[in-house]
Short mmCIF file of C-alpha atoms in Angstrom, two decimals:
data_model
loop_
_atom_site.label_atom_id
_atom_site.label_comp_id
_atom_site.label_asym_id
_atom_site.label_seq_id
_atom_site.Cartn_x
_atom_site.Cartn_y
_atom_site.Cartn_z
CA MET A 1423 29.31 61.02 -92.95
CA LEU A 1424 31.04 62.99 -90.27
CA ALA A 1425 34.83 63.37 -90.08
CA LEU A 1426 37.22 64.29 -87.31
CA ALA A 1427 40.63 65.68 -88.18
CA LEU A 1428 43.63 67.40 -86.82
CA SER A 1429 45.51 69.90 -88.96
CA LEU A 1430 48.92 69.07 -90.31
CA ALA A 1431 51.85 69.97 -88.10
CA PRO A 1432 53.89 72.97 -89.28
CA ALA A 1433 56.78 72.15 -91.56
CA LEU A 1434 60.10 71.78 -89.78
CA ALA A 1435 63.68 71.96 -90.91
CA ALA A 1436 65.08 69.16 -93.03
CA ASP A 1437 67.03 67.67 -90.11
CA GLU A 1438 64.01 67.49 -87.78
CA PRO A 1439 61.33 64.77 -87.78
CA VAL A 1440 57.71 65.64 -88.55
CA MET A 1441 54.68 63.72 -87.29
CA SER A 1442 51.12 64.74 -88.18
CA PRO A 1443 48.10 63.14 -86.48
CA TRP A 1444 44.81 63.01 -88.35
CA GLY A 1445 41.31 61.62 -88.01
CA GLN A 1446 38.30 60.92 -90.17
CA LEU A 1447 34.66 60.22 -89.40
CA GLN A 1448 31.98 59.46 -91.98
CA VAL A 1449 28.29 58.91 -91.19
CA PHE A 1450 25.48 57.79 -93.50
CA THR A 1451 21.94 58.86 -92.64
CA THR A 1452 19.34 56.74 -94.44
CA LEU A 1453 16.17 58.79 -94.92
CA TRP A 1454 14.30 56.16 -96.95
CA ASP A 1455 15.03 52.62 -98.07
CA GLN A 1456 12.87 50.52 -100.36
CA ASP A 1457 12.57 47.04 -98.86
CA VAL A 1458 11.00 43.87 -100.19
CA SER A 1459 10.36 42.90 -96.59
CA PRO A 1460 10.86 45.02 -93.46
CA THR A 1461 12.44 42.05 -91.64
CA ALA A 1462 14.09 39.86 -94.30
CA ASP A 1463 15.13 41.96 -97.28
CA PRO A 1464 16.99 39.80 -99.87
CA ALA A 1465 20.72 40.56 -100.04
CA SER A 1466 22.25 41.86 -103.27
CA TYR A 1467 25.50 43.47 -104.40
CA GLY A 1468 25.95 47.04 -103.21
CA ASP A 1469 22.92 46.96 -100.89
CA PRO A 1470 23.71 47.23 -97.15
CA GLU A 1471 20.00 46.72 -96.38
CA ALA A 1472 20.08 49.83 -94.21
CA ASP A 1473 16.71 50.83 -92.79
CA PRO A 1474 16.04 54.51 -91.98
CA GLY A 1475 18.58 55.53 -89.36
CA PHE A 1476 22.30 56.13 -88.98
CA GLN A 1477 25.37 54.18 -90.07
CA LEU A 1478 28.99 54.77 -89.06
CA ALA A 1479 30.54 54.26 -92.48
CA ARG A 1480 34.16 54.96 -91.45
CA ALA A 1481 35.94 56.07 -88.30
CA ARG A 1482 39.73 56.35 -88.53
CA PHE A 1483 42.58 57.84 -86.56
CA GLY A 1484 46.28 57.76 -87.28
CA PHE A 1485 49.37 59.73 -88.13
CA THR A 1486 51.89 60.24 -90.89
CA GLY A 1487 55.48 61.25 -90.42
CA VAL A 1488 58.74 62.16 -92.13
CA LEU A 1489 62.13 61.09 -90.78
CA PRO A 1490 65.04 63.56 -90.59
CA MET A 1491 67.02 64.16 -93.79
CA ARG A 1492 70.79 64.60 -93.80
CA SER A 1493 70.61 66.92 -96.81
CA ASP A 1494 68.12 68.27 -99.32
CA THR A 1495 69.29 65.69 -101.86
CA ALA A 1496 69.18 62.66 -99.54
CA PRO A 1497 66.43 60.04 -99.89
CA ARG A 1498 63.25 60.95 -98.02
CA VAL A 1499 61.71 58.43 -95.66
CA ASP A 1500 58.09 58.76 -94.57
CA TYR A 1501 55.63 56.47 -92.85
CA GLY A 1502 51.98 56.16 -91.90
CA LEU A 1503 49.89 54.23 -89.42
CA SER A 1504 46.12 54.32 -88.94
CA LEU A 1505 43.43 52.27 -87.25
CA GLY A 1506 39.71 52.32 -87.84
CA ILE A 1507 36.35 50.67 -88.20
CA SER A 1508 33.98 50.58 -91.16
CA THR A 1509 30.65 49.03 -92.01
CA PRO A 1510 30.45 46.34 -94.72
CA TYR A 1511 29.86 47.64 -98.23
CA ASP A 1512 26.81 45.40 -98.63
CA ALA A 1513 24.91 42.64 -96.84
CA LEU A 1514 26.90 39.96 -98.69
CA ARG A 1515 30.17 40.94 -96.95
CA LEU A 1516 31.13 39.59 -93.56
CA SER A 1517 30.49 42.08 -90.78
CA ASP A 1518 33.43 42.97 -88.52
CA SER A 1519 32.71 45.64 -85.93
CA GLY A 1520 36.19 45.50 -84.38
CA VAL A 1521 38.98 48.02 -84.79
CA SER A 1522 41.56 46.98 -87.37
CA MET A 1523 44.59 48.44 -89.11
CA VAL A 1524 43.84 50.58 -92.18
CA ASP A 1525 47.36 51.65 -93.17
CA GLY A 1526 50.78 50.71 -91.83
CA TYR A 1527 53.74 51.40 -94.09
CA GLY A 1528 57.21 52.81 -94.44
CA ARG A 1529 58.35 54.43 -97.70
CA ILE A 1530 61.62 55.71 -99.11
CA ARG A 1531 61.57 58.20 -101.97
CA LEU A 1532 64.39 59.50 -104.12
CA SER A 1533 64.74 61.40 -107.38
CA PRO A 1534 67.41 59.88 -109.63
CA GLY A 1535 66.83 62.42 -112.42
CA VAL A 1536 64.19 60.83 -114.67
CA GLY A 1537 61.47 61.06 -112.00
CA GLU A 1538 60.65 60.06 -108.45
CA THR A 1539 61.29 56.50 -107.26
CA ALA A 1540 59.30 55.25 -104.27
CA VAL A 1541 59.58 51.91 -102.44
CA SER A 1542 56.91 51.07 -99.84
CA LEU A 1543 56.71 48.16 -97.43
CA GLY A 1544 53.77 47.22 -95.20
CA LEU A 1545 49.99 47.54 -95.47
CA VAL A 1546 49.42 49.68 -98.57
CA LYS A 1547 46.95 50.16 -101.39
CA VAL A 1548 47.19 47.64 -104.22
CA PRO A 1549 47.93 49.45 -107.54
CA PHE A 1550 44.69 48.46 -109.27
CA SER A 1551 41.63 50.57 -110.28
CA ARG A 1552 41.64 54.37 -110.18
CA GLU A 1553 38.54 54.62 -107.99
CA ALA A 1554 40.01 52.12 -105.52
CA LEU A 1555 43.20 54.21 -105.32
CA MET A 1556 41.27 57.43 -104.60
CA SER A 1557 41.17 58.51 -100.97
CA SER A 1558 37.85 57.84 -99.25
CA GLN A 1559 37.99 61.47 -98.08
CA ASP A 1560 37.61 62.65 -101.69
CA LEU A 1561 34.92 60.28 -103.01
CA VAL A 1562 31.93 62.35 -104.09
CA PHE A 1563 29.40 59.81 -102.76
CA MET A 1564 31.66 58.81 -99.84
CA GLU A 1565 31.70 55.23 -101.14
CA ARG A 1566 33.14 53.51 -104.20
CA GLY A 1567 31.14 51.95 -106.99
CA VAL A 1568 30.25 48.28 -106.94
CA ALA A 1569 32.84 47.59 -109.67
CA ALA A 1570 35.82 48.81 -107.63
CA GLU A 1571 34.51 47.03 -104.52
CA SER A 1572 34.13 43.69 -106.31
CA LEU A 1573 37.31 43.17 -108.34
CA THR A 1574 40.00 43.07 -105.63
CA SER A 1575 41.01 44.12 -102.13
CA VAL A 1576 41.86 47.81 -101.84
CA ARG A 1577 44.75 47.17 -99.41
CA ASP A 1578 47.13 44.31 -98.70
CA VAL A 1579 50.45 43.64 -96.98
CA GLY A 1580 53.50 43.54 -99.22
CA GLY A 1581 56.11 45.55 -101.06
CA LEU A 1582 55.45 48.19 -103.72
CA LEU A 1583 57.80 49.89 -106.18
CA ARG A 1584 56.65 53.00 -108.07
CA GLN A 1585 58.79 54.68 -110.73
CA GLU A 1586 57.81 57.97 -112.35
CA ILE A 1587 59.26 59.17 -115.65
CA ASP A 1588 58.86 62.91 -116.20
CA LEU A 1589 57.92 63.94 -119.74
CA GLY A 1590 58.57 67.63 -119.27
CA GLU A 1591 59.65 70.37 -116.88
CA GLY A 1592 57.65 71.68 -113.93
CA ASP A 1593 55.21 70.20 -111.42
CA ASP A 1594 52.36 70.17 -113.95
CA ALA A 1595 54.26 68.30 -116.69
CA PRO A 1596 52.87 64.94 -117.84
CA LEU A 1597 54.52 61.77 -116.61
CA VAL A 1598 54.49 58.00 -116.94
CA ALA A 1599 54.18 56.05 -113.69
CA VAL A 1600 54.87 52.32 -113.37
CA SER A 1601 53.92 50.47 -110.17
CA VAL A 1602 54.82 46.86 -109.38
CA GLY A 1603 53.91 45.11 -106.14
CA VAL A 1604 54.03 41.71 -104.43
CA PHE A 1605 51.49 41.06 -101.67
CA ASN A 1606 50.20 38.28 -99.44
CA GLY A 1607 46.97 38.22 -101.42
CA ASN A 1608 44.69 37.37 -98.51
CA ALA A 1609 43.80 40.87 -97.19
CA SER A 1610 45.25 39.93 -93.78
CA PHE A 1611 48.02 41.93 -92.11
CA LEU A 1612 48.84 39.04 -89.74
CA GLY A 1613 50.69 36.97 -92.34
CA ASP A 1614 50.27 34.91 -95.50
CA GLN A 1615 47.82 32.05 -95.02
CA ASP A 1616 48.66 30.07 -98.15
CA PRO A 1617 51.79 29.19 -100.17
CA GLY A 1618 51.06 31.62 -103.02
CA VAL A 1619 51.47 35.39 -103.32
CA MET A 1620 49.71 38.09 -105.31
CA GLY A 1621 51.48 40.15 -107.95
CA SER A 1622 50.14 43.45 -109.24
CA ALA A 1623 51.31 45.93 -111.88
CA ARG A 1624 49.98 49.27 -113.12
CA ILE A 1625 51.16 51.69 -115.80
CA GLU A 1626 49.72 55.18 -116.17
CA LEU A 1627 50.11 58.28 -118.31
CA ALA A 1628 48.99 61.29 -116.29
CA LYS A 1629 49.02 65.07 -116.11
CA GLY A 1630 47.94 66.95 -113.00
CA GLN A 1631 45.93 65.63 -110.04
CA THR A 1632 44.03 62.65 -111.45
CA TYR A 1633 42.91 61.02 -108.19
CA ARG A 1634 40.50 63.79 -107.14
CA THR A 1635 37.46 64.70 -109.19
CA TRP A 1636 37.56 68.44 -108.55
CA ASP A 1637 40.10 71.25 -108.44
CA PRO A 1638 39.05 74.78 -107.39
CA ALA A 1639 41.80 76.19 -109.60
CA GLY A 1640 40.30 74.55 -112.69
CA GLY A 1641 42.76 73.74 -115.42
CA VAL A 1642 43.20 70.47 -117.27
CA ALA A 1643 44.15 67.07 -115.87
CA TYR A 1644 44.02 63.66 -117.47
CA GLY A 1645 45.12 60.10 -116.79
CA VAL A 1646 44.83 56.75 -118.53
CA ALA A 1647 46.03 53.52 -116.94
CA ALA A 1648 46.05 49.74 -117.19
CA SER A 1649 46.40 47.37 -114.23
CA THR A 1650 46.68 43.64 -113.72
CA ILE A 1651 46.67 41.20 -110.80
CA LEU A 1652 47.61 37.52 -110.47
CA ASN A 1653 46.78 35.94 -107.11
CA SER A 1654 47.71 32.30 -106.48
CA GLU A 1655 45.87 31.04 -103.42
CA LEU A 1656 45.82 27.47 -102.19
CA ALA A 1657 42.62 26.40 -103.96
CA THR A 1658 41.88 29.29 -106.34
CA ARG A 1659 43.87 31.32 -108.86
CA THR A 1660 42.62 34.80 -109.75
CA PHE A 1661 43.72 36.82 -112.76
CA ALA A 1662 42.25 40.31 -113.14
CA TRP A 1663 42.79 43.29 -115.39
CA ASN A 1664 41.49 46.85 -115.30
CA ALA A 1665 41.61 49.81 -117.67
CA ASP A 1666 40.63 53.27 -116.47
CA GLY A 1667 40.63 56.83 -117.69
CA PHE A 1668 40.05 60.24 -116.14
CA VAL A 1669 39.79 63.77 -117.53
CA ARG A 1670 39.05 67.05 -115.79
CA VAL A 1671 38.57 70.26 -117.77
CA GLY A 1672 37.85 73.28 -115.61
CA ARG A 1673 34.97 72.36 -113.31
CA TRP A 1674 33.86 69.21 -115.17
CA SER A 1675 35.30 65.71 -114.76
CA LEU A 1676 34.71 62.28 -116.27
CA LEU A 1677 35.91 58.92 -114.91
CA ALA A 1678 35.50 55.54 -116.62
CA GLU A 1679 36.69 52.05 -115.70
CA LEU A 1680 36.37 48.57 -117.16
CA GLY A 1681 37.61 45.47 -115.37
CA HIS A 1682 37.46 41.69 -115.57
CA SER A 1683 38.60 38.88 -113.30
CA THR A 1684 38.85 35.14 -113.93
CA LEU A 1685 38.71 32.70 -111.01
CA THR A 1686 40.05 29.19 -111.63
CA PRO A 1687 39.92 26.33 -109.08
CA THR A 1688 43.31 24.65 -108.57
CA ASP A 1689 44.25 22.28 -105.71
CA THR A 1690 40.97 21.32 -104.03
CA THR A 1691 42.30 18.45 -101.88
CA LEU A 1692 42.63 20.50 -98.68
CA PHE A 1693 40.34 23.51 -99.09
CA ALA A 1694 37.20 24.29 -101.05
CA PRO A 1695 37.89 26.76 -103.87
CA ASP A 1696 36.05 30.08 -104.19
CA VAL A 1697 34.41 28.67 -107.34
CA PHE A 1698 33.99 25.10 -108.60
CA ALA A 1699 34.45 25.94 -112.29
CA LYS A 1700 36.33 28.62 -114.19
CA THR A 1701 34.30 31.80 -113.65
CA GLY A 1702 34.57 35.26 -115.16
CA LEU A 1703 33.45 38.51 -113.52
CA MET A 1704 32.96 41.71 -115.55
CA ALA A 1705 32.65 45.17 -113.97
CA TRP A 1706 32.51 48.78 -115.16
CA THR A 1707 31.99 52.30 -113.83
CA ALA A 1708 31.22 55.65 -115.45
CA GLN A 1709 31.01 58.87 -113.45
CA THR A 1710 30.71 62.56 -114.28
CA THR A 1711 30.89 65.52 -111.89
CA TRP A 1712 30.62 69.32 -111.94
CA PHE A 1713 32.23 71.46 -109.21
CA GLN A 1714 31.11 75.00 -108.43
CA PRO A 1715 33.44 76.90 -106.06
CA LEU A 1716 31.71 79.07 -103.46
CA SER A 1717 34.77 81.08 -102.46
CA ASP A 1718 38.18 82.16 -103.71
CA ALA A 1719 40.01 80.86 -100.62
CA GLU A 1720 43.48 79.45 -101.23
CA GLN A 1721 43.01 76.31 -99.09
CA ASP A 1722 40.08 73.96 -98.34
CA VAL A 1723 37.93 75.86 -100.84
CA PRO A 1724 34.17 75.45 -100.23
CA GLY A 1725 32.11 74.37 -103.21
CA VAL A 1726 29.31 72.16 -104.48
CA GLU A 1727 30.10 69.00 -106.46
CA ILE A 1728 27.19 67.53 -108.42
CA ALA A 1729 27.69 63.96 -109.61
CA LEU A 1730 26.11 61.06 -111.45
CA ARG A 1731 27.60 57.55 -111.40
CA ALA A 1732 26.67 54.22 -112.96
CA SER A 1733 28.49 51.09 -111.82
CA SER A 1734 27.79 47.48 -112.71
CA ILE A 1735 29.04 43.94 -112.15
CA ASP A 1736 28.24 40.56 -113.63
CA ASP A 1737 29.56 38.04 -111.12
CA ASP A 1738 29.41 35.15 -113.62
CA THR A 1739 29.58 36.06 -117.29
CA GLY A 1740 28.50 32.54 -118.23
CA ILE A 1741 24.99 32.92 -116.86
CA ARG A 1742 22.32 35.59 -116.46
CA ASP A 1743 20.97 35.83 -112.93
CA ASN A 1744 20.63 38.17 -109.95
CA GLY A 1745 24.41 38.55 -109.90
CA ASP A 1746 24.04 40.98 -112.84
CA VAL A 1747 23.62 44.30 -111.02
CA LEU A 1748 23.56 47.98 -112.05
CA ILE A 1749 23.74 50.71 -109.37
CA LEU A 1750 23.09 54.38 -110.12
CA HIS A 1751 24.10 57.20 -107.75
CA ALA A 1752 22.88 60.79 -108.23
CA GLY A 1753 23.51 63.57 -105.76
CA ALA A 1754 25.66 66.45 -104.61
CA THR A 1755 28.30 67.09 -101.96
CA VAL A 1756 29.07 70.47 -100.42
CA ARG A 1757 32.82 70.46 -99.91
CA SER A 1758 33.93 72.39 -96.81
CA VAL A 1759 30.41 73.44 -95.81
CA LEU A 1760 32.24 74.19 -92.56
CA PRO A 1761 36.03 74.02 -92.16
CA MET A 1762 37.02 70.35 -92.63
CA VAL A 1763 33.35 69.27 -92.93
CA ASP A 1764 31.64 67.90 -96.07
CA LEU A 1765 27.89 67.32 -96.40
CA GLY A 1766 26.01 65.62 -99.22
CA ALA A 1767 22.80 63.87 -100.18
CA GLY A 1768 21.66 61.65 -103.01
CA PHE A 1769 19.49 58.92 -104.44
CA ILE A 1770 20.69 55.35 -105.07
CA HIS A 1771 18.91 53.09 -107.56
CA ARG A 1772 19.82 49.39 -107.66
CA GLU A 1773 18.70 47.28 -110.60
CA GLU A 1774 19.01 43.51 -111.07
CA LEU A 1775 19.60 43.15 -114.81
CA ALA A 1776 18.51 39.50 -114.90
CA GLY A 1777 16.63 37.14 -112.63
CA ALA A 1778 14.15 38.53 -110.11
CA SER A 1779 14.01 42.31 -109.76
CA ARG A 1780 14.11 43.64 -106.19
CA PRO A 1781 12.92 47.10 -105.15
CA ASN A 1782 15.86 48.31 -103.03
CA ASP A 1783 16.46 52.02 -103.74
CA THR A 1784 17.76 54.42 -101.08
CA ILE A 1785 17.78 58.13 -100.23
CA ARG A 1786 20.85 58.96 -98.14
CA ILE A 1787 22.65 61.87 -96.50
CA TRP A 1788 26.41 61.61 -96.00
CA THR A 1789 28.50 63.73 -93.65
CA GLN A 1790 32.26 63.83 -93.20
CA LEU A 1791 34.74 65.45 -90.84
CA ARG A 1792 38.29 65.08 -92.20
CA PRO A 1793 41.77 66.63 -92.34
CA ARG A 1794 42.25 70.02 -93.94
CA ARG A 1795 42.89 69.83 -97.67
CA ARG A 1796 45.78 71.64 -99.26
#
């Protein structure tokens, strides 16, 4: 993947607005893909059926900003807006080559004493699944595992409240964070299309930066969280839960997630439900990485991150079929191989755990041009 970015604007005085444009471009280069048939490869979870060639995985452009503050103790108001295109995660998803909104939110933040309080309104990330909450700029394989992609939408339109409770002094002290949100539940930013809404909640104990797998400074970071979602659509009700944990010690990191969703048909008089009987979906991810810095620079430190990830879903726990899928990623990413450029390569093995096995492995190069990291 390739990424295009503009550096952050210089910090201004508290009574002056700040707006920072940014861009991101990610490109997949498929060197080899194992097909059942060159013209009609069977679709499966996590398989985009990409033949050797190039794929524009993500292209985004937008800006973030901070409104003027009347004093250093006044609430801070920031906002973000971005547009972009992306290719479907796999051949089972609907393809949409048009430009759409990625983020569009306003947020107010204040510090009442126990920890920061933040209220967001607009198109934001749903507080569910650690890997889903990680920025696509920081993903070691430049894509999420099949578990995070299958349980829920990453973004939705709604309101989100996040309350942090500091458990010590200093920026590196542990904290408890509670997030509660209400969303449309239909992944559309044009309005709610059914009478129900989606509620989501997440509670986390964390220390340090737990949404990036590497830190050139080393040190220790950890986080453990539980999330839940209840989405009441017109013909289907979805209840999902997720538990995740992350630890980074020096250059090594470990991430693990386990999630489950239950789909239940409800009022089927007007619309067909997503399922015709109560259906459970189970998903999990385990990932480990090792980061080797290549410089002692203070910002955008170059380094090599080696990673191995296993991710799996069972789209119907009541039966064993080709919906039981395990996907293994193994590879490495050179962070900041050039300023604001990441380059990686790896091997992807996809295994149908039941039903008919399909040879559909891939060797891929990913390239990214993105904003400068702090």
